[in-house]
Backbone as numpy.savetxt, mean C-alpha at the origin, in Angstrom:
# Nx Ny Nz CAx CAy CAz Cx Cy Cz
19.88 36.99 -16.17 18.75 37.15 -15.28 18.86 38.48 -14.55
17.75 39.09 -14.32 17.71 40.37 -13.64 17.58 40.12 -12.14
18.57 40.54 -11.35 18.57 40.29 -9.92 17.50 41.08 -9.18
17.00 42.16 -9.77 15.99 42.97 -9.09 14.64 42.26 -9.05
14.45 41.22 -9.85 13.18 40.48 -9.86 13.14 39.37 -8.81
14.27 39.14 -8.11 14.35 38.04 -7.15 14.83 38.57 -5.80
14.35 37.98 -4.71 14.82 38.39 -3.39 16.09 37.64 -3.04
16.58 37.82 -1.78 17.86 37.22 -1.38 17.79 35.69 -1.30
16.59 35.12 -1.26 16.44 33.67 -1.21 16.21 33.04 -2.57
16.09 33.86 -3.60 15.88 33.35 -4.95 14.42 33.25 -5.34
13.53 33.78 -4.52 12.10 33.76 -4.83 11.76 34.88 -5.80
10.88 34.61 -6.75 10.48 35.60 -7.75 9.56 36.62 -7.11
9.93 37.91 -7.18 9.11 38.97 -6.60 8.70 40.00 -7.65
8.96 39.71 -8.91 8.63 40.64 -9.98 7.15 40.66 -10.27
6.76 41.38 -11.32 5.34 41.45 -11.68 4.81 40.08 -12.12
3.53 39.86 -11.86 2.93 38.58 -12.22 2.80 38.47 -13.72
3.01 37.29 -14.21 2.88 37.02 -15.64 1.48 36.47 -15.85
0.61 37.23 -16.46 -0.80 36.89 -16.60 -1.07 35.90 -17.72
-0.30 35.92 -18.77 -0.62 35.09 -19.94 -0.53 33.61 -19.62
0.48 33.18 -18.87 0.62 31.76 -18.54 -0.46 31.32 -17.56
-0.74 32.13 -16.60 -1.72 31.76 -15.59 -3.11 31.60 -16.20
-3.51 32.49 -17.08 -4.83 32.40 -17.70 -4.95 31.15 -18.56
-3.93 30.83 -19.31 -4.02 29.66 -20.16 -4.07 28.38 -19.33
-3.34 28.34 -18.21 -3.39 27.17 -17.34 -4.77 27.03 -16.72
-5.36 28.14 -16.29 -6.69 28.09 -15.70 -7.73 27.62 -16.70
-7.62 28.06 -17.94 -8.57 27.64 -18.97 -8.46 26.15 -19.23
-7.25 25.63 -19.27 -7.06 24.19 -19.51 -7.63 23.40 -18.34
-7.37 23.84 -17.10 -7.90 23.14 -15.94 -9.42 23.18 -15.92
-10.01 24.31 -16.29 -11.47 24.42 -16.33 -12.06 23.45 -17.35
-11.43 23.34 -18.51 -11.92 22.43 -19.54 -11.83 20.98 -19.06
-10.73 20.62 -18.42 -10.58 19.26 -17.91 -11.60 18.97 -16.83
-11.86 19.95 -15.95 -12.82 19.77 -14.88 -14.23 19.57 -15.43
-14.59 20.33 -16.45 -15.91 20.18 -17.05 -16.04 18.85 -17.77
-14.96 18.37 -18.38 -15.01 17.07 -19.03 -15.25 15.96 -18.02
-14.65 16.10 -16.84 -14.83 15.09 -15.81 -16.22 15.17 -15.20
-16.76 16.38 -15.08 -18.07 16.55 -14.46 -19.20 16.06 -15.35
-19.10 16.25 -16.66 -20.16 15.91 -17.58 -19.64 14.98 -18.67
-19.39 13.72 -18.31 -18.93 12.81 -19.36 -20.07 12.51 -20.33
-19.70 12.26 -21.55 -20.71 11.94 -22.55 -21.23 10.54 -22.30
-22.55 10.43 -22.16 -23.15 9.14 -21.89 -23.70 8.56 -23.18
-23.62 7.22 -23.28 -24.14 6.55 -24.46 -25.66 6.53 -24.46
-26.24 6.26 -23.31 -27.70 6.19 -23.24 -28.27 7.49 -22.75
-29.49 7.79 -23.14 -30.12 9.04 -22.72 -31.21 8.78 -21.69
-31.22 7.59 -21.08 -32.28 7.28 -20.13 -32.00 7.86 -18.74
-30.82 8.45 -18.53 -30.53 9.11 -17.27 -29.98 8.18 -16.21
-29.80 6.92 -16.51 -29.27 6.00 -15.53 -27.75 6.07 -15.52
-27.21 5.82 -14.35 -25.76 5.79 -14.23 -25.26 4.41 -14.65
-24.07 4.32 -15.21 -23.54 3.01 -15.55 -23.28 2.20 -14.29
-23.34 0.86 -14.37 -23.13 0.05 -13.17 -21.73 0.27 -12.63
-21.63 0.39 -11.30 -20.34 0.61 -10.66 -19.89 2.04 -10.70
-20.71 2.94 -11.16 -20.33 4.34 -11.27 -20.62 5.09 -9.97
-20.27 6.35 -9.95 -20.48 7.18 -8.79 -21.74 8.01 -8.98
-22.53 8.14 -7.92 -23.73 8.97 -8.01 -23.54 10.30 -7.29
-22.32 10.64 -6.94 -22.04 11.90 -6.26 -21.84 11.73 -4.77
-22.52 10.78 -4.15 -22.37 10.55 -2.73 -21.60 9.28 -2.44
-21.95 8.24 -3.15 -21.32 6.94 -2.91 -20.31 6.69 -4.01
-19.11 6.33 -3.61 -18.09 6.00 -4.60 -17.77 4.52 -4.49
-17.45 3.94 -5.60 -17.07 2.54 -5.61 -15.56 2.42 -5.59
-15.09 1.20 -5.49 -13.65 0.96 -5.45 -13.00 1.40 -6.75
-13.71 1.33 -7.85 -13.12 1.72 -9.13 -12.86 3.22 -9.19
-13.58 4.02 -8.38 -13.40 5.47 -8.41 -12.17 5.91 -7.63
-11.70 5.09 -6.68 -10.61 5.48 -5.80 -9.31 4.84 -6.30
-8.25 5.64 -6.35 -6.96 5.09 -6.75 -6.41 4.26 -5.60
-5.92 3.07 -5.90 -5.41 2.17 -4.87 -3.93 2.40 -4.57
-3.26 3.30 -5.28 -1.84 3.52 -5.07 -1.55 4.17 -3.73
-2.42 5.03 -3.26 -2.16 5.80 -2.05 -2.92 5.26 -0.84
-3.41 4.05 -0.90 -4.18 3.50 0.20 -3.26 3.05 1.33
-3.76 3.08 2.55 -3.01 2.64 3.72 -3.16 1.14 3.84
-2.03 0.45 3.98 -2.03 -1.00 4.14 -1.58 -1.30 5.56
-2.41 -2.01 6.30 -2.08 -2.35 7.68 -0.97 -3.39 7.71
-0.18 -3.42 8.78 0.93 -4.39 8.85 0.47 -5.84 8.78
-0.71 -6.14 9.32 -1.17 -7.53 9.27 -1.65 -7.93 7.88
-1.89 -6.95 7.02 -2.31 -7.25 5.66 -1.15 -7.32 4.68
0.04 -6.90 5.10 1.20 -6.93 4.22 1.71 -8.36 4.08
2.31 -8.64 2.96 2.88 -9.96 2.72 4.39 -9.79 2.65
5.09 -10.25 3.70 6.52 -10.07 3.77 7.27 -11.23 3.11
6.79 -12.45 3.29 7.49 -13.62 2.79 6.53 -14.48 1.97
7.04 -15.21 0.99 6.16 -16.11 0.23 5.75 -17.30 1.09
4.61 -17.89 0.78 4.16 -19.06 1.51 4.97 -20.28 1.08
4.89 -21.35 1.86 5.62 -22.57 1.53 5.11 -23.16 0.22
3.83 -23.01 -0.04 3.26 -23.52 -1.29 3.83 -22.77 -2.49
4.03 -21.47 -2.35 4.62 -20.69 -3.44 6.09 -21.04 -3.66
6.81 -21.36 -2.59 8.24 -21.66 -2.71 8.46 -23.06 -3.25
7.80 -24.06 -2.65 8.09 -25.46 -2.98 7.13 -26.07 -3.97
6.01 -25.45 -4.23 5.03 -26.00 -5.16 3.86 -26.61 -4.42
2.82 -26.95 -5.19 1.59 -27.47 -4.58 1.69 -28.95 -4.23
2.57 -29.69 -4.89 2.63 -31.13 -4.68 3.55 -31.52 -3.52
4.11 -30.57 -2.79 5.02 -30.85 -1.68 4.29 -30.55 -0.38
4.41 -31.49 0.58 3.80 -31.29 1.89 4.83 -30.66 2.82
4.51 -29.53 3.39 5.41 -28.86 4.32 4.77 -28.83 5.70
5.57 -29.07 6.72 5.09 -29.06 8.09 5.81 -27.98 8.88
5.06 -27.25 9.66 5.63 -26.27 10.58 5.27 -26.75 11.97
6.29 -27.13 12.74 6.06 -27.69 14.06 6.35 -26.60 15.09
5.31 -26.20 15.80 5.44 -25.13 16.78 5.69 -25.66 18.19
5.23 -26.88 18.49 5.35 -27.40 19.85 6.72 -28.01 20.07
7.13 -28.00 21.34 8.42 -28.57 21.69 8.37 -30.09 21.60
9.46 -30.67 21.15 9.54 -32.13 21.07 9.89 -32.73 22.43
10.58 -31.99 23.26 11.03 -32.51 24.55 10.12 -31.97 25.64
9.60 -32.85 26.52 8.72 -32.37 27.59 9.49 -31.53 28.61
8.77 -30.74 29.38 9.40 -29.87 30.37 10.02 -30.65 31.53
9.53 -31.87 31.80 10.07 -32.66 32.90 11.47 -33.16 32.61
11.84 -33.29 31.36 13.16 -33.79 30.98 14.08 -32.60 30.74
15.21 -32.53 31.49 16.10 -31.39 31.31 16.84 -31.46 29.97
17.23 -30.32 29.47 17.95 -30.28 28.21 19.33 -30.91 28.38
20.02 -30.55 29.47 21.32 -31.16 29.79 21.11 -31.98 31.06
21.27 -33.27 30.94 21.06 -34.15 32.08 22.22 -34.00 33.07
21.91 -34.02 34.37 23.00 -33.92 35.36 23.84 -35.19 35.36
25.10 -35.02 35.72 26.02 -36.15 35.77 25.71 -36.96 37.02
25.56 -38.28 36.86 25.28 -39.17 37.99 26.48 -40.07 38.22
26.94 -40.06 39.43 28.02 -40.97 39.79 27.41 -42.32 40.15
27.84 -43.34 39.45 27.35 -44.69 39.72 28.44 -45.42 40.49
28.13 -45.84 41.72 29.10 -46.55 42.56 28.55 -47.93 42.88
29.44 -48.84 42.75 29.08 -50.22 43.09 29.96 -50.67 44.26
29.36 -51.34 45.20 30.12 -51.91 46.32 30.10 -53.42 46.18
31.27 -53.97 46.19 31.38 -55.41 46.08 31.68 -55.96 47.48
30.94 -56.93 47.86 31.39 -57.46 49.04 30.68 -58.11 50.03
């Protein structure tokens, strides 16, 4: 490799190579024109159902790979039906079984009897 064609950071600073750039541009132009003017089966001028008319795009036109998914829409865990099957009844009990008036640890009561 010729060191005079590169700077101290390794970036190419030599003369531009025109042959590669022109061929890449021609290929991109051809692909762009193919996308802009697809061959239509019918000549009545109607757009196919679900297609784009230039202003409005449908879901089929947008790639779903790069879409933003909100945290409330994400699925972190499988549902009980998916884990245990449809024929099993699962209960999730959110309310407390013990009322607030009853303490969790009952205080010790001294019971004294007087005989006499």
